[in-house]
PDB file of C-alpha atoms in Angstrom:
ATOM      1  CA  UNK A   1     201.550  16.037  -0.371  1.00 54.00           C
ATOM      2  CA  UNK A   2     201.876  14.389   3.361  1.00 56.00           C
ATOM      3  CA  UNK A   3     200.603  10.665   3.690  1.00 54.00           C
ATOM      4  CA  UNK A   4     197.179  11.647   5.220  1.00 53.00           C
ATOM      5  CA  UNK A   5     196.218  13.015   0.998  1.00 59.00           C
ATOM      6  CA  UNK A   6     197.567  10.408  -0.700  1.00 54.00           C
ATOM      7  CA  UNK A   7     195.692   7.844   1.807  1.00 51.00           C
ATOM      8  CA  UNK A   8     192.186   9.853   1.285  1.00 57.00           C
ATOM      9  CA  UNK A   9     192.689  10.288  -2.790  1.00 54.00           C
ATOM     10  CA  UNK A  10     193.144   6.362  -2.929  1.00 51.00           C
ATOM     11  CA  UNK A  11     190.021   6.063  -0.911  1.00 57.00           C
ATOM     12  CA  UNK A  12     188.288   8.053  -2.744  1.00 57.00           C
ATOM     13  CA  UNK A  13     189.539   6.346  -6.222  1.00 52.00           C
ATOM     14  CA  UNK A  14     188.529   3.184  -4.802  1.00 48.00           C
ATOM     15  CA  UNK A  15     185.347   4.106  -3.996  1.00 51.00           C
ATOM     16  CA  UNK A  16     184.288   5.816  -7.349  1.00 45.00           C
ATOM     17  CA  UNK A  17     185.608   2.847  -8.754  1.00 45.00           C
ATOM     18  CA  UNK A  18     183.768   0.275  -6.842  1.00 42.00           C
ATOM     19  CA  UNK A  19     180.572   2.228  -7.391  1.00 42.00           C
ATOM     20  CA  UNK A  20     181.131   2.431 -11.238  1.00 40.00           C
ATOM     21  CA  UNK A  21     181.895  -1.307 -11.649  1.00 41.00           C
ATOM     22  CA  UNK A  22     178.500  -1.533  -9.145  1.00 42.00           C
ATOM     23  CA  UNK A  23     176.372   0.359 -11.274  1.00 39.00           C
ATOM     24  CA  UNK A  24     178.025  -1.026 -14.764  1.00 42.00           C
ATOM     25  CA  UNK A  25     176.968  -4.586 -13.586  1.00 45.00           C
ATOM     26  CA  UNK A  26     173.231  -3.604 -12.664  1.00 51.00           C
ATOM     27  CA  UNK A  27     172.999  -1.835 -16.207  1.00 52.00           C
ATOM     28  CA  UNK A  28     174.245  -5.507 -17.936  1.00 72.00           C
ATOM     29  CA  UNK A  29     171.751  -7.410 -15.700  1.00 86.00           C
ATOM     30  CA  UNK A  30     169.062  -8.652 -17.545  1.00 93.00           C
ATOM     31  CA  UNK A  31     165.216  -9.786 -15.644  1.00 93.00           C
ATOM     32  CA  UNK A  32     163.505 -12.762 -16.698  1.00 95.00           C
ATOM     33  CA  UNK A  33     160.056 -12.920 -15.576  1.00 96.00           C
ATOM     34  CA  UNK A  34     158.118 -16.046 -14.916  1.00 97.00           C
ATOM     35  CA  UNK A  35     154.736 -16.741 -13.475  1.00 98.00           C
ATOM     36  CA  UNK A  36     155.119 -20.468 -11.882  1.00 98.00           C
ATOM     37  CA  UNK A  37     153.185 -22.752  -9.613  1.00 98.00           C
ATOM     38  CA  UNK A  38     154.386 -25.113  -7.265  1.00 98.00           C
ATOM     39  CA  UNK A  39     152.224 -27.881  -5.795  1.00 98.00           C
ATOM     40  CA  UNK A  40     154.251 -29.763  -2.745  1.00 98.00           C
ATOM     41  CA  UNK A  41     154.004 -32.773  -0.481  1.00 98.00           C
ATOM     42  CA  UNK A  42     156.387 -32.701   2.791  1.00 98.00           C
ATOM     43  CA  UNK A  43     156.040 -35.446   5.741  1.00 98.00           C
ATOM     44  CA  UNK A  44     158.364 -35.997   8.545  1.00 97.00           C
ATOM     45  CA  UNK A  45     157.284 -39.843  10.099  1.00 97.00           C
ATOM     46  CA  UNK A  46     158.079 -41.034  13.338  1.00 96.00           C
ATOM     47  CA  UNK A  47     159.388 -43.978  13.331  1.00 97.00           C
ATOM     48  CA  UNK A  48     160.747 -44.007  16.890  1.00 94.00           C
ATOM     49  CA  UNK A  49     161.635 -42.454  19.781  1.00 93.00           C
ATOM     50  CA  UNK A  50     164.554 -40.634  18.033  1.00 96.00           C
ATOM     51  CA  UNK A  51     164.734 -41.581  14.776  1.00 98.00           C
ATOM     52  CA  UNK A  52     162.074 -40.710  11.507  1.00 98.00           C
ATOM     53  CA  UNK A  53     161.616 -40.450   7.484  1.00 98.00           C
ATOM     54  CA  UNK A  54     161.493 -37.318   5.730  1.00 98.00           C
ATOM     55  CA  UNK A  55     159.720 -37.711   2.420  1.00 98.00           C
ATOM     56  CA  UNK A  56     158.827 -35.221  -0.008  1.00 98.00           C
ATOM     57  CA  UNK A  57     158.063 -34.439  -3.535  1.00 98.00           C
ATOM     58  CA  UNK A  58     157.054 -31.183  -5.630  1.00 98.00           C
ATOM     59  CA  UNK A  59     155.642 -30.411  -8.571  1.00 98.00           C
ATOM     60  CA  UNK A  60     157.031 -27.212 -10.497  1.00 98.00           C
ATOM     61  CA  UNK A  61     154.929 -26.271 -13.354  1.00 98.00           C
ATOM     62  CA  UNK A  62     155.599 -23.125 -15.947  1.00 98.00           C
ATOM     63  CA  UNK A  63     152.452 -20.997 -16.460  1.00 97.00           C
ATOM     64  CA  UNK A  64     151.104 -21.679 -13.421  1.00 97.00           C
ATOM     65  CA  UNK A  65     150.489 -24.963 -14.266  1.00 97.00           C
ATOM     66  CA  UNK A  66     150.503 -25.571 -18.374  1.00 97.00           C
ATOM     67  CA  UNK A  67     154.453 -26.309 -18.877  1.00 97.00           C
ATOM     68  CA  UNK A  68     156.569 -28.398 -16.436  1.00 98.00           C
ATOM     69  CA  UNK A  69     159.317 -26.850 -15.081  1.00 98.00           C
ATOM     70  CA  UNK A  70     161.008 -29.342 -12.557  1.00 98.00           C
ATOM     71  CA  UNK A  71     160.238 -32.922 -10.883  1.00 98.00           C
ATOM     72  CA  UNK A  72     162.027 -32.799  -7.018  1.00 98.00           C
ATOM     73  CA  UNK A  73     161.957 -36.292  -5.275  1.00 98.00           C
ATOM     74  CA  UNK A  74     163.456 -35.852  -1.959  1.00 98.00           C
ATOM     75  CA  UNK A  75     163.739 -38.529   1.227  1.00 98.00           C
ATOM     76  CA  UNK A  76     166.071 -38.239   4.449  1.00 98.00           C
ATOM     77  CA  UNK A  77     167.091 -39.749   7.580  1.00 98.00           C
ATOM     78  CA  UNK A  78     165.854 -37.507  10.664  1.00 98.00           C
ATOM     79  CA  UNK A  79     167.498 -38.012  13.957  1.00 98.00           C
ATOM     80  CA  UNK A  80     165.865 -35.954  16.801  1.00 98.00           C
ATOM     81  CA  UNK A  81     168.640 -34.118  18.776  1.00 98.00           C
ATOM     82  CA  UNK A  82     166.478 -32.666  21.349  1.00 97.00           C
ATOM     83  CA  UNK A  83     162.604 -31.838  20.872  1.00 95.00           C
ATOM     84  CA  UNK A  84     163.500 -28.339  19.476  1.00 97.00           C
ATOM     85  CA  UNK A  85     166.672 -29.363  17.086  1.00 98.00           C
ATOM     86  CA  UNK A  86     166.571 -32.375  13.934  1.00 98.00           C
ATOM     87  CA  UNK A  87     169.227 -33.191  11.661  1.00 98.00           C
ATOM     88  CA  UNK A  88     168.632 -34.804   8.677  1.00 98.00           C
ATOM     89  CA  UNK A  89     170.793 -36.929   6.183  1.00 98.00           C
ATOM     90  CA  UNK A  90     169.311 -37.037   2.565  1.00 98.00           C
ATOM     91  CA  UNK A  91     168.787 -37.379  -1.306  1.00 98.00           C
ATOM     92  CA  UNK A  92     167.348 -35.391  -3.749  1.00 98.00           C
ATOM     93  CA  UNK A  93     166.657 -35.981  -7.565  1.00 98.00           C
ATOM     94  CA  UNK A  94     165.645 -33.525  -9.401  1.00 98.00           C
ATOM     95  CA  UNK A  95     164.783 -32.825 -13.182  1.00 98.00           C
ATOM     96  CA  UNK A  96     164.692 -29.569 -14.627  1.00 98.00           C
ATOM     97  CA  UNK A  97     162.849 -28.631 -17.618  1.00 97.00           C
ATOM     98  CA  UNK A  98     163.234 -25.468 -20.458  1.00 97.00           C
ATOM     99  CA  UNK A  99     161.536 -22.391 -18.898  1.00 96.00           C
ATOM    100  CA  UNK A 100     161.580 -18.952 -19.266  1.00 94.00           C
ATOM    101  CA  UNK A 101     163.018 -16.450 -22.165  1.00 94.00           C
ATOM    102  CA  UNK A 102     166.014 -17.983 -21.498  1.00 92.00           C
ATOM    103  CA  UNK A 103     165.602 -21.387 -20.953  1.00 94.00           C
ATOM    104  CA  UNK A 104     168.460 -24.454 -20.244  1.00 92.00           C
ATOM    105  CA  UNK A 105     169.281 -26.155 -23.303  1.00 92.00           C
ATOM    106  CA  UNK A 106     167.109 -29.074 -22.613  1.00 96.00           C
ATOM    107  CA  UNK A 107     165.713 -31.318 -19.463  1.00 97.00           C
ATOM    108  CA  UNK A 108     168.723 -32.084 -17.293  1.00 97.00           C
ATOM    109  CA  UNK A 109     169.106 -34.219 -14.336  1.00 98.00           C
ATOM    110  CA  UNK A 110     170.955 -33.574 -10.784  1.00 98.00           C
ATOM    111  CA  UNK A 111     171.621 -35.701  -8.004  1.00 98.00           C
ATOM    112  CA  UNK A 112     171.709 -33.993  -4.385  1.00 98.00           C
ATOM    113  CA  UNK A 113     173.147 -35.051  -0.822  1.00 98.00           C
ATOM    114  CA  UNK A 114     171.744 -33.056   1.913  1.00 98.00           C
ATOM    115  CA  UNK A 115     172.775 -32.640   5.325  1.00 98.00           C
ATOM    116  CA  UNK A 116     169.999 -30.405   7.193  1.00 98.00           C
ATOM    117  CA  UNK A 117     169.605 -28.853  10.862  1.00 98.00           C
ATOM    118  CA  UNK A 118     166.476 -27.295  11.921  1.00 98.00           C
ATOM    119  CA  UNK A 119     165.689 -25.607  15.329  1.00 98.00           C
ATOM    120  CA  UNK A 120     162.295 -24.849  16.298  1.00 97.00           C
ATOM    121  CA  UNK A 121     161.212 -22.004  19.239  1.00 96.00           C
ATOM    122  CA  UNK A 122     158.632 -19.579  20.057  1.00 94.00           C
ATOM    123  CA  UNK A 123     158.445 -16.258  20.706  1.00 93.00           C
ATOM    124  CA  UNK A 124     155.344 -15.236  22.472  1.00 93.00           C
ATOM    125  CA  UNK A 125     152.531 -16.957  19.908  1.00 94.00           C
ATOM    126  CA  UNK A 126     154.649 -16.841  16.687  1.00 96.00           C
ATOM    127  CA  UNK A 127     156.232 -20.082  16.465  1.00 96.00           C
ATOM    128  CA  UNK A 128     160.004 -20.082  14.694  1.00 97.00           C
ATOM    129  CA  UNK A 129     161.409 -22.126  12.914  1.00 98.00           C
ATOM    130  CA  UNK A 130     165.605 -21.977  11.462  1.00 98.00           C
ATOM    131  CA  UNK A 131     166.838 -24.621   8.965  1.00 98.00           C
ATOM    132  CA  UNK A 132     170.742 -24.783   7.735  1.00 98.00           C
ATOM    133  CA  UNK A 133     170.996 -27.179   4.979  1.00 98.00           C
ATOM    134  CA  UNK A 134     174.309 -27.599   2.843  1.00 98.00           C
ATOM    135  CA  UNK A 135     173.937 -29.485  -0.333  1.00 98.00           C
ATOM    136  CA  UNK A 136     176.130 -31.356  -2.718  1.00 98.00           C
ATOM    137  CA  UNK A 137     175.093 -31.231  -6.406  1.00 97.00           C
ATOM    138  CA  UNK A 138     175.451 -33.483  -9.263  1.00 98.00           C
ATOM    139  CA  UNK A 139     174.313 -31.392 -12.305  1.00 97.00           C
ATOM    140  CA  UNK A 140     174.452 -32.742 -15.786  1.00 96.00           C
ATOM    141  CA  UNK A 141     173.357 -30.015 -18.372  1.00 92.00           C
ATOM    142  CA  UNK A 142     171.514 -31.173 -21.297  1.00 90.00           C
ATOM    143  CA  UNK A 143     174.824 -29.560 -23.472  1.00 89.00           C
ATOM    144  CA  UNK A 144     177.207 -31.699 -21.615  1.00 91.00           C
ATOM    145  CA  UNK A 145     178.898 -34.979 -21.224  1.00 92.00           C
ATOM    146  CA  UNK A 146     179.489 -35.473 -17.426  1.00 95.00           C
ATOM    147  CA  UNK A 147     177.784 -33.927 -14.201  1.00 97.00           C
ATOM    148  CA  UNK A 148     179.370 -31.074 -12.692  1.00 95.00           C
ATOM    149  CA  UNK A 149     179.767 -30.836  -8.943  1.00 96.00           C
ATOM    150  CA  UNK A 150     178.738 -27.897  -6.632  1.00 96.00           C
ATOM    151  CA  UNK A 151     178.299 -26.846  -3.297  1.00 97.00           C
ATOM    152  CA  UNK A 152     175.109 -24.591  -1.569  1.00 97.00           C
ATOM    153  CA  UNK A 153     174.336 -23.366   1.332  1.00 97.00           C
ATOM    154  CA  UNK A 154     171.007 -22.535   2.538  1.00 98.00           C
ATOM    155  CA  UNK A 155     169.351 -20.646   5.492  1.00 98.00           C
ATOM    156  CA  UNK A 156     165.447 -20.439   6.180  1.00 98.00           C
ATOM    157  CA  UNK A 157     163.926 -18.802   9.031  1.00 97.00           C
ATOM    158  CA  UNK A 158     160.047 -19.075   9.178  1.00 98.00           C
ATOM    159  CA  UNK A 159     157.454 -17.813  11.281  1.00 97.00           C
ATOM    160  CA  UNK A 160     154.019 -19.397  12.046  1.00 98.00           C
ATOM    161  CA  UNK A 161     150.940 -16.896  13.835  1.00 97.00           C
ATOM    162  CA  UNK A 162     147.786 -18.824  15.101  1.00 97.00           C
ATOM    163  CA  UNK A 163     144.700 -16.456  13.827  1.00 97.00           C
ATOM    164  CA  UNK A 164     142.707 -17.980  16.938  1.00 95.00           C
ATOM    165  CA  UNK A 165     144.023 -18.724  20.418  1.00 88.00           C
ATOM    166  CA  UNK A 166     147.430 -18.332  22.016  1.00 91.00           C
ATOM    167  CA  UNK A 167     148.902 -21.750  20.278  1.00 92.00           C
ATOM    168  CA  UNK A 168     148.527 -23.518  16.683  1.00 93.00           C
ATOM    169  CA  UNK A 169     145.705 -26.307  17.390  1.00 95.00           C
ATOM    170  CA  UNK A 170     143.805 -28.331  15.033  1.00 95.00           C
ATOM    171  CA  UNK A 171     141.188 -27.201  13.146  1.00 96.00           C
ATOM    172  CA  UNK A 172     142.270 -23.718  13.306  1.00 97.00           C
ATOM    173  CA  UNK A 173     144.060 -21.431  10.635  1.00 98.00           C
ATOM    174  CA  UNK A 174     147.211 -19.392  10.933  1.00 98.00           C
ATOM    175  CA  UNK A 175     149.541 -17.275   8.656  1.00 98.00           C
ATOM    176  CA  UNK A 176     152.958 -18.187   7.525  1.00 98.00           C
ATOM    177  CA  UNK A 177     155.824 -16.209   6.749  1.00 98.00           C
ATOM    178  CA  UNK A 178     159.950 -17.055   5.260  1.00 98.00           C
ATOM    179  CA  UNK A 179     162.735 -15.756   3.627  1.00 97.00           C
ATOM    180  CA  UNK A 180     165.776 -18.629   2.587  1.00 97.00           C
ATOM    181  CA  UNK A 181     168.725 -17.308   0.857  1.00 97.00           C
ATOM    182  CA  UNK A 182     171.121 -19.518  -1.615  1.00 97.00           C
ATOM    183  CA  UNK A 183     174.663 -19.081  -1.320  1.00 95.00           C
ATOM    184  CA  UNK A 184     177.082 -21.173  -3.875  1.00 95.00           C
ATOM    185  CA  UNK A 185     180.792 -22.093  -2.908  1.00 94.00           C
ATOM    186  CA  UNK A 186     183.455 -24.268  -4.631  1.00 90.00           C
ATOM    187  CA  UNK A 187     185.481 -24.515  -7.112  1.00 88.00           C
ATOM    188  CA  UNK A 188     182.599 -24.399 -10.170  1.00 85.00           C
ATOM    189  CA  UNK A 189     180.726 -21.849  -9.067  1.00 86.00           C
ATOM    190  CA  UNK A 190     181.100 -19.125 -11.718  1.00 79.00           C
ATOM    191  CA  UNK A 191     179.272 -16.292 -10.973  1.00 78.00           C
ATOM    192  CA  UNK A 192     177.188 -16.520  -9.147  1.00 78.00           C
ATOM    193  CA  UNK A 193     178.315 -16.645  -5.782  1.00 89.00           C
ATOM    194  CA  UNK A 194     174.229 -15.680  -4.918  1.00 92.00           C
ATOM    195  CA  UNK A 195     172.592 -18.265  -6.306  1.00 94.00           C
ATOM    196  CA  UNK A 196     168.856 -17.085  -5.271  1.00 96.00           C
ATOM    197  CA  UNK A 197     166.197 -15.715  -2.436  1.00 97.00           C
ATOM    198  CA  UNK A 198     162.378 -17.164  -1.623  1.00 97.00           C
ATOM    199  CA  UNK A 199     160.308 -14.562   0.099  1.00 97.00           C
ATOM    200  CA  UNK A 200     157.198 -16.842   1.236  1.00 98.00           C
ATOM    201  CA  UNK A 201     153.504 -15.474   2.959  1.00 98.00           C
ATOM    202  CA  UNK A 202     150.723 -18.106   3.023  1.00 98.00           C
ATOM    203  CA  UNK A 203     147.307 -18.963   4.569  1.00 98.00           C
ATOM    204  CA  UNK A 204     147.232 -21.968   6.494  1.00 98.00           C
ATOM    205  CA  UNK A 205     145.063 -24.397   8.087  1.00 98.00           C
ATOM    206  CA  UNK A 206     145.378 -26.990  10.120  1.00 97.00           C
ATOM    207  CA  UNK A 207     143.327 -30.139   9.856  1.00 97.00           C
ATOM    208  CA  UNK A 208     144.636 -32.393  12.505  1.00 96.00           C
ATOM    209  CA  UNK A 209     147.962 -33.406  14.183  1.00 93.00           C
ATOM    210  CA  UNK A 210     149.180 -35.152  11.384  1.00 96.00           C
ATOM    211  CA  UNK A 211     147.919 -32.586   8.280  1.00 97.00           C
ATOM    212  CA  UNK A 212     148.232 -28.784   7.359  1.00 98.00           C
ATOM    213  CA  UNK A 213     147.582 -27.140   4.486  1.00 98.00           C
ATOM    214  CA  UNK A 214     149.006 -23.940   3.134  1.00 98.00           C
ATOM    215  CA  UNK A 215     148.301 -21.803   0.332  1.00 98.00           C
ATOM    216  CA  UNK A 216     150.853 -18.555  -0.384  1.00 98.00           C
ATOM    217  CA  UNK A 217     152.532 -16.203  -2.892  1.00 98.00           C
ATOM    218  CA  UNK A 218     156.636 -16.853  -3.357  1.00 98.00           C
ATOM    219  CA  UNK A 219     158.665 -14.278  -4.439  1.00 98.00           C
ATOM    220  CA  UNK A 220     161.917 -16.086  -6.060  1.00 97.00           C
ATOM    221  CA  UNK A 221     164.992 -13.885  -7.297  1.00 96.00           C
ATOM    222  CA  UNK A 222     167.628 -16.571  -9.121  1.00 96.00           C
ATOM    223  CA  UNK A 223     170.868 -15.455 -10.628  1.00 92.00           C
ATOM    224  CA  UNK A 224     171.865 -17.549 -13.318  1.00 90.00           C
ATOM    225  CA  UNK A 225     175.045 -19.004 -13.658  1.00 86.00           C
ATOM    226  CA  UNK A 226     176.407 -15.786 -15.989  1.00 85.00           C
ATOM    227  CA  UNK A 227     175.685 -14.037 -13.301  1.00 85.00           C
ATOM    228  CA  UNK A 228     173.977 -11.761 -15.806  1.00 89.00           C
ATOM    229  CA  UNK A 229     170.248 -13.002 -16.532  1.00 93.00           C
ATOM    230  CA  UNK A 230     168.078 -12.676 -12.574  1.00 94.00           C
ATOM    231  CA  UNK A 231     164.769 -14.711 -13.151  1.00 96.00           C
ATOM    232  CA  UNK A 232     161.999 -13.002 -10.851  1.00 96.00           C
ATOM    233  CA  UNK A 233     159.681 -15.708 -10.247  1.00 97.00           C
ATOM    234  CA  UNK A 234     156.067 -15.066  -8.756  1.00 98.00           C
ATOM    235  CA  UNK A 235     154.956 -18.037  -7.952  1.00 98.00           C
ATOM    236  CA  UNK A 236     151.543 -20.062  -6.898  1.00 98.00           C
ATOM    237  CA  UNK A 237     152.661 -22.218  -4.031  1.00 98.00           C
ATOM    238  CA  UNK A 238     149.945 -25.017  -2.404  1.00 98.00           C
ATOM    239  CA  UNK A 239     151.921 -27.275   0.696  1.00 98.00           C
ATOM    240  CA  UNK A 240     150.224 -29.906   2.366  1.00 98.00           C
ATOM    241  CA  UNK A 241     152.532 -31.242   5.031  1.00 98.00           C
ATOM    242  CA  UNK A 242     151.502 -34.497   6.523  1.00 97.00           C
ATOM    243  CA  UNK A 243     153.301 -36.407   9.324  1.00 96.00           C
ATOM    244  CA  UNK A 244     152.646 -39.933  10.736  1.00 94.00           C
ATOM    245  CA  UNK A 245     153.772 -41.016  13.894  1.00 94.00           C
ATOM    246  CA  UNK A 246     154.081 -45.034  14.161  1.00 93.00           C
ATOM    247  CA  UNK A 247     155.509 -45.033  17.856  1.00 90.00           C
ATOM    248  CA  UNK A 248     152.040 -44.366  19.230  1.00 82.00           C
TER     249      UNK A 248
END
């Protein structure tokens, strides 16, 4: 048997067993399904030329809206690069609550640090919008004694289409689109590598300079740390994004 056979057999092997260990971890998967609503503030404030406030906060609820599932306070430092690119410096707190068929163990805490760039463009009326984000967690489960520290990743791209004229302006509606995937790294990660995808549509409207509304459907797939239970979330989300500007 000349190289050329043994080379394809141990392809082939590899490949039936690649696609067996594939299919063995879909069977073993099992799909939590949740019906959630999210109700969110965001507001990026000028505060000078180059420099503003990010402030936001969200309110997860179970059910819709009967059982709380988390509590996000979130602030940052923005620093305009150039008109089209912002970084951001920030915190987060969150507090997660018992959800689900299979819930945490009880409410838990995590601290966050947030560094954030986001790049805005247009092509032809849809505007676009790209935000990288990398985050360092402080999680302490309710089951533990002391926090446990990961690392995320994040990418968003988002696209906004004014329903009346050429450009976004106020008093007119639009539709919004985005997809962000989650990607874990670090020592703790388990597995779980993928830690989860939003897949975002939404009604807007825009009120003024300073305030727009939207009101969408997000689709959220999030692997749990076993890398064995995948929630699928369909969740109610209502944004009102509201930015000041105290330079003018």
């Amino acid at each position: 048997m000349n190289t050329k056979h043994i080379l394809c057999k141990l392809a082939v092997g590899l490949s039936l067993a690649l696609l067996t260990q594939t299919i063995q971890a879909q069977s073993s998967r099992i799909k939590d399904f949740n019906n959630n609503g999210w109700y969110m503030y965001f507001g990026d404030h000028k505060l000078h030329s180059k420099w503003g406030l990010h402030t936001e906060l969200q309110w997860r609820r179970h059910n819709l809206i009967k059982d709380p599932q988390q509590l996000l306070i979130r602030t940052g430092i923005n620093y305009d690069l150039t008109p089209a690119a912002m970084f951001t410096l920030g915190y987060g707190f969150i507090e997660t609550h018992p959800y689900g068929d299979f819930p945490a163990a009880g409410t838990f805490p995590e601290h966050r640090i947030y560094e954030q760039l986001q790049l805005k463009s247009n092509l032809d009326r849809v505007g676009l919008m790209h935000r990288y984000r990398l985050e360092q967690r402080w999680i302490k489960p309710a089951d533990a004694d002391s926090y446990t520290y990961l690392n995320r990743a994040r990418y968003m791209i988002k696209a906004t289409l004014p329903l009346v004229g050429p450009t976004l302006e106020a008093k007119e509606p639009f539709l919004a689109v985005y997809d962000e995937v989650f990607v874990g790294f670090g020592n703790n990660i388990q597995r779980n590598i993928f830690d989860q995808n939003r897949a975002y549509a939404a009604l807007g409207y825009k009120f003024s300079n300073a305030a727009t509304l939207e009101l969408g459907y997000l689709n959220q797939i999030v692997q749990k740390a076993n890398g064995v239970v995948f929630e699928h979330n369909h969740t109610l989300q209502v944004s009102l994004f509201y930015h000041l500007n105290f330079t003018e």
